[in-house]
PDB file of C-alpha atoms in Angstrom:
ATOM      1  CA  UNK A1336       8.004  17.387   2.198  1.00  0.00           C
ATOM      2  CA  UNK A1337       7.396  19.439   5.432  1.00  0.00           C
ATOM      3  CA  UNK A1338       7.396  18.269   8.800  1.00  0.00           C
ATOM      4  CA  UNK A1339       3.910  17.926  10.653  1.00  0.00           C
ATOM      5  CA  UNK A1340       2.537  16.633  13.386  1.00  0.00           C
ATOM      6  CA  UNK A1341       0.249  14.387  11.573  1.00  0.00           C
ATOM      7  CA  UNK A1342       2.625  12.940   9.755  1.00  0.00           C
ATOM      8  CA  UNK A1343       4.685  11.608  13.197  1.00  0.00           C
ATOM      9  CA  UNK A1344       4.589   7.837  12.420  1.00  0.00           C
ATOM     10  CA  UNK A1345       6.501   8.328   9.481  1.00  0.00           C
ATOM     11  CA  UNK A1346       8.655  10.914   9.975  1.00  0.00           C
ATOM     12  CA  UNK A1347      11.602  10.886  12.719  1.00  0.00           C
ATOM     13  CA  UNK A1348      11.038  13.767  14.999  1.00  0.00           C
ATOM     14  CA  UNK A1349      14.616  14.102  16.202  1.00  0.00           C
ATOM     15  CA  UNK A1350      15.681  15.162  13.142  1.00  0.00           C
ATOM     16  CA  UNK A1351      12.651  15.896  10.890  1.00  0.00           C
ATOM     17  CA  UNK A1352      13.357  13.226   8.186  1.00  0.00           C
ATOM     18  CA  UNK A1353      10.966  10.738   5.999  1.00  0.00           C
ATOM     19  CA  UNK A1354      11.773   7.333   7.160  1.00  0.00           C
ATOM     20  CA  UNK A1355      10.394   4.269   5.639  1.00  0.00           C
ATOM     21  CA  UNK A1356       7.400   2.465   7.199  1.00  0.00           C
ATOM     22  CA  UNK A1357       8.379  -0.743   9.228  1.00  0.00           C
ATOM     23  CA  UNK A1358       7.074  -3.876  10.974  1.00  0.00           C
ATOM     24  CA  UNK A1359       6.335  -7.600   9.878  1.00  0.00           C
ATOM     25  CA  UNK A1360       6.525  -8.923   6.347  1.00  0.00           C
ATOM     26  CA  UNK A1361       3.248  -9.212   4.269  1.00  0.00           C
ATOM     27  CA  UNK A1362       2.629 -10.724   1.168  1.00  0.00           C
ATOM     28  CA  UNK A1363      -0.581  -9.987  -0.025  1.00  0.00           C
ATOM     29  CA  UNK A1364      -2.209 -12.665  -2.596  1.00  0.00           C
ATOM     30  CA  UNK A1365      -5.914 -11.552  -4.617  1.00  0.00           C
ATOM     31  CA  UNK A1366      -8.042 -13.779  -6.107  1.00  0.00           C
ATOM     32  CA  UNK A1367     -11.703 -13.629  -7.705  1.00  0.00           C
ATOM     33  CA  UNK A1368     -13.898 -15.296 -10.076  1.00  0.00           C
ATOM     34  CA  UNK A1369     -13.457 -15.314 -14.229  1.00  0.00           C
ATOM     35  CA  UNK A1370     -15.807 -17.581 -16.314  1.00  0.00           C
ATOM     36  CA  UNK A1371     -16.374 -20.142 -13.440  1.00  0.00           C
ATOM     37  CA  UNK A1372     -12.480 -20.000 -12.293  1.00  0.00           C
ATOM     38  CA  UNK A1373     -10.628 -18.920  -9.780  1.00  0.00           C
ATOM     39  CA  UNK A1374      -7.785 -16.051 -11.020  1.00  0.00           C
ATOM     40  CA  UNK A1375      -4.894 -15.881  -8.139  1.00  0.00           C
ATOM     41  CA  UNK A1376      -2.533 -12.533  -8.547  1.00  0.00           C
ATOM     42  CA  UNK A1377       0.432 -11.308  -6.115  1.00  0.00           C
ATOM     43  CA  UNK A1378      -1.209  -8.190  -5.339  1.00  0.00           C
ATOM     44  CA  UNK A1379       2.016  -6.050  -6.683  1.00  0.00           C
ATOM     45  CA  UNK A1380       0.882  -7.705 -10.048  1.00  0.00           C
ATOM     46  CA  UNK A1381      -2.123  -5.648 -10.671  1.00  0.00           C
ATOM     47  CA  UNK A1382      -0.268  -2.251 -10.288  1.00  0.00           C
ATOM     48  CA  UNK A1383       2.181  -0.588 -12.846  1.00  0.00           C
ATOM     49  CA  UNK A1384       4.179   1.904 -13.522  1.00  0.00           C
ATOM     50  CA  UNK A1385       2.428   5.311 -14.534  1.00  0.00           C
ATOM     51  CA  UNK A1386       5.519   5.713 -17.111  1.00  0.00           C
ATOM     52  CA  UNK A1387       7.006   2.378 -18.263  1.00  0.00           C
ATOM     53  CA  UNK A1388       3.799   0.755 -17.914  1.00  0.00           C
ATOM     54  CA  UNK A1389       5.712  -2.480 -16.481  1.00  0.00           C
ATOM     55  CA  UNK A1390       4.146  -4.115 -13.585  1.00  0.00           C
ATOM     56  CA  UNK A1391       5.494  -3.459 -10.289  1.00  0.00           C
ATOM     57  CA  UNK A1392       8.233  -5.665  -8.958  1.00  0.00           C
ATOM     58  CA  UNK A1393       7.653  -8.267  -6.049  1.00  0.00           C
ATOM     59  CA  UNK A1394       8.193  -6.398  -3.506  1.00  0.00           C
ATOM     60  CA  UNK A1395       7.076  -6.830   0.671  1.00  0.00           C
ATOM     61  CA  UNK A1396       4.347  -5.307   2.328  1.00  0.00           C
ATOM     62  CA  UNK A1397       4.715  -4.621   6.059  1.00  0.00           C
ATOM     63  CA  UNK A1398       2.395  -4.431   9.262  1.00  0.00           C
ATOM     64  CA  UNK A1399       2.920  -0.851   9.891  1.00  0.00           C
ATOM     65  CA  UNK A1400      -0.388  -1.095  12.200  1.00  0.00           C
ATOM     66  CA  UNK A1401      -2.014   2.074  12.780  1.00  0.00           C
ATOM     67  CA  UNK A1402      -2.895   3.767  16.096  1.00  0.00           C
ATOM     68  CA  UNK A1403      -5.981   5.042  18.478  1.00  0.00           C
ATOM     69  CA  UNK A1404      -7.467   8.181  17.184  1.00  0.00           C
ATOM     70  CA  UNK A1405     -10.282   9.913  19.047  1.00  0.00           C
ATOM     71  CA  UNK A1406     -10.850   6.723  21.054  1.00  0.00           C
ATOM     72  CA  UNK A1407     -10.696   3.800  18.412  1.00  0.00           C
ATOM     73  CA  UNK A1408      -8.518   2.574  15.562  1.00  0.00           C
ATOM     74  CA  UNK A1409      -7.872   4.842  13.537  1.00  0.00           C
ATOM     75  CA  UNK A1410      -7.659   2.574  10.004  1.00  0.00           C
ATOM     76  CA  UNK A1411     -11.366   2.208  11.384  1.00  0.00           C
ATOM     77  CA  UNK A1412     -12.008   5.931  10.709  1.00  0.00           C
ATOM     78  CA  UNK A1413      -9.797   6.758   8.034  1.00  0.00           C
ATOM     79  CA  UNK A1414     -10.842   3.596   6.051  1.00  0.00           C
ATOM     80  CA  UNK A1415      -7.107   3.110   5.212  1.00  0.00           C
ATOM     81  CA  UNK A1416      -5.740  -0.602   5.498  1.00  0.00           C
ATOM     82  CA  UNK A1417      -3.314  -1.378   2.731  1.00  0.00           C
ATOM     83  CA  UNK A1418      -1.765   1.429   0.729  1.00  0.00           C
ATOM     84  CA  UNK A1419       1.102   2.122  -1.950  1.00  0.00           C
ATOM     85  CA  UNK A1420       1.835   5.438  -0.469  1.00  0.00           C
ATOM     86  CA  UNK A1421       2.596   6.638   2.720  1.00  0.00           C
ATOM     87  CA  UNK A1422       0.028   7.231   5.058  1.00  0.00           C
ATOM     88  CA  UNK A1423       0.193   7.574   8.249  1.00  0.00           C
ATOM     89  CA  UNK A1424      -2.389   5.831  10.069  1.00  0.00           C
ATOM     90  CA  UNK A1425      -2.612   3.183   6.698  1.00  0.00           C
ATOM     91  CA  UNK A1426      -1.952  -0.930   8.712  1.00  0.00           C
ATOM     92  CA  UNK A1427      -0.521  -2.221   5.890  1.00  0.00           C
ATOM     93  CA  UNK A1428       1.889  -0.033   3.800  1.00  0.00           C
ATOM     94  CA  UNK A1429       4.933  -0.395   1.092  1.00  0.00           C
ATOM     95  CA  UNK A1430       8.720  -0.830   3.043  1.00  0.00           C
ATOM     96  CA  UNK A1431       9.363   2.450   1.037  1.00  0.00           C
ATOM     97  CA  UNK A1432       9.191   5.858   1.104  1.00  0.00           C
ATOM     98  CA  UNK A1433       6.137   5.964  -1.553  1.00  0.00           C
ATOM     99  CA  UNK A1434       4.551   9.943  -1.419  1.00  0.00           C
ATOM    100  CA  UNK A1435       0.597  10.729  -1.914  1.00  0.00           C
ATOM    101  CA  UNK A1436       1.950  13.789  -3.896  1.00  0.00           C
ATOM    102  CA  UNK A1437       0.266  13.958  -7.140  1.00  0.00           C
ATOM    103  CA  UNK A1438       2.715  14.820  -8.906  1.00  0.00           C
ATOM    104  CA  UNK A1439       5.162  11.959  -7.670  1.00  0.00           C
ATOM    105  CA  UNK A1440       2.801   9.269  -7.832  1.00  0.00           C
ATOM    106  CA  UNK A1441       4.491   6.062  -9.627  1.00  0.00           C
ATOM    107  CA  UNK A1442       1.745   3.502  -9.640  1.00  0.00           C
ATOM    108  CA  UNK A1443      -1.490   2.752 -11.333  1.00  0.00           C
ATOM    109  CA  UNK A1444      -3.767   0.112 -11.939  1.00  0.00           C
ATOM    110  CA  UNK A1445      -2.594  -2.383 -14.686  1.00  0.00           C
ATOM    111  CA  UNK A1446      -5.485  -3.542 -16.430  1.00  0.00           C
ATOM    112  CA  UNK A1447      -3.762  -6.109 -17.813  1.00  0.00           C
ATOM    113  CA  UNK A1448      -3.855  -8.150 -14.385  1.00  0.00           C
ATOM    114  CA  UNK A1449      -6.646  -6.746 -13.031  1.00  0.00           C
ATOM    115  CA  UNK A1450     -10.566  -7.700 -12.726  1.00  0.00           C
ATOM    116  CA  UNK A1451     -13.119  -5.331 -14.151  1.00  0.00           C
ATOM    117  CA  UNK A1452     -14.294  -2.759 -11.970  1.00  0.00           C
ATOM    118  CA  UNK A1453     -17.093  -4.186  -9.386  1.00  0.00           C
ATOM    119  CA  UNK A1454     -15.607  -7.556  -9.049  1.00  0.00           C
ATOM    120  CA  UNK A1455     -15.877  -8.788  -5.994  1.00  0.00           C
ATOM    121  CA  UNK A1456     -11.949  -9.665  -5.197  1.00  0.00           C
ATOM    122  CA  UNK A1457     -10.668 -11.428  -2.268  1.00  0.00           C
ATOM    123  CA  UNK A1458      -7.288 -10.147  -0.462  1.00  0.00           C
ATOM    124  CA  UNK A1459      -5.317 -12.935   1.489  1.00  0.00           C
ATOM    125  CA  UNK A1460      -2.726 -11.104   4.357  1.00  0.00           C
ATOM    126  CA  UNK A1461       0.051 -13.738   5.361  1.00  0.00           C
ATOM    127  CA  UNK A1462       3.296 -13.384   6.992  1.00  0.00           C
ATOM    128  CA  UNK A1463       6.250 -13.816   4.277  1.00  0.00           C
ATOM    129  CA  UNK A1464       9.046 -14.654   7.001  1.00  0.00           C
TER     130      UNK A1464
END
């Protein structure tokens, strides 16, 4: 990947290298309705790999926060608040150097662990110190 000012948050400009995304420990839990009851899913749970088709492991979200862009936040603008790749103004990312690259992209929805699409789903952010 090349260097660019846009991407600054996640990239170290001394040297011109990806770095992880870092800050506080989330652990993001989903839950919506099915037939009158409540389903509760680890929010990992309802991706999987685009190969192996296995879901993804638990792994740790972290408050990457975001930054002012043109005078407000910038997740505001972008509309990015919890992602599985890197972006750069995304609040809540993966502790892992995840690209948006197409053709590197290792996680999907798993339908397996997932509501239909238009269910209303609600996504609980806690601290997992």
């Amino acid at each position: 990947m090349a260097w660019s000012p846009e991407k600054a948050s996640t990239i170290r400009k001394k040297d011109k290298k990806w770095i992880a995304p870092t800050g506080s420990p989330i652990k993001i839990t989903c839950t919506w309705q099915r037939d009158g009851k409540t389903i509760t899913v680890p929010a990992e749970q309802m991706m999987r790999d685009t190969k192996s088709k296995k879901p993804m492991p638990q792994s740790h979200w972290v408050f990457a926060g975001s930054r002012i862009m043109n005078g407000g936040y910038a997740a505001d603008t972008t509309g990015y608040l919890i992602s599985i790749v890197n972006f750069e103004l995304t609040v809540v990312d993966v502790a892992e150097i995840a690209s948006s690259s197409n053709e590197t992209l290792e996680w999907e929805v798993n339908p397996d662990a997932s509501p239909p699409k238009g269910t209303k789903v609600t996504m609980i952010l806690e601290s997992a110190r």
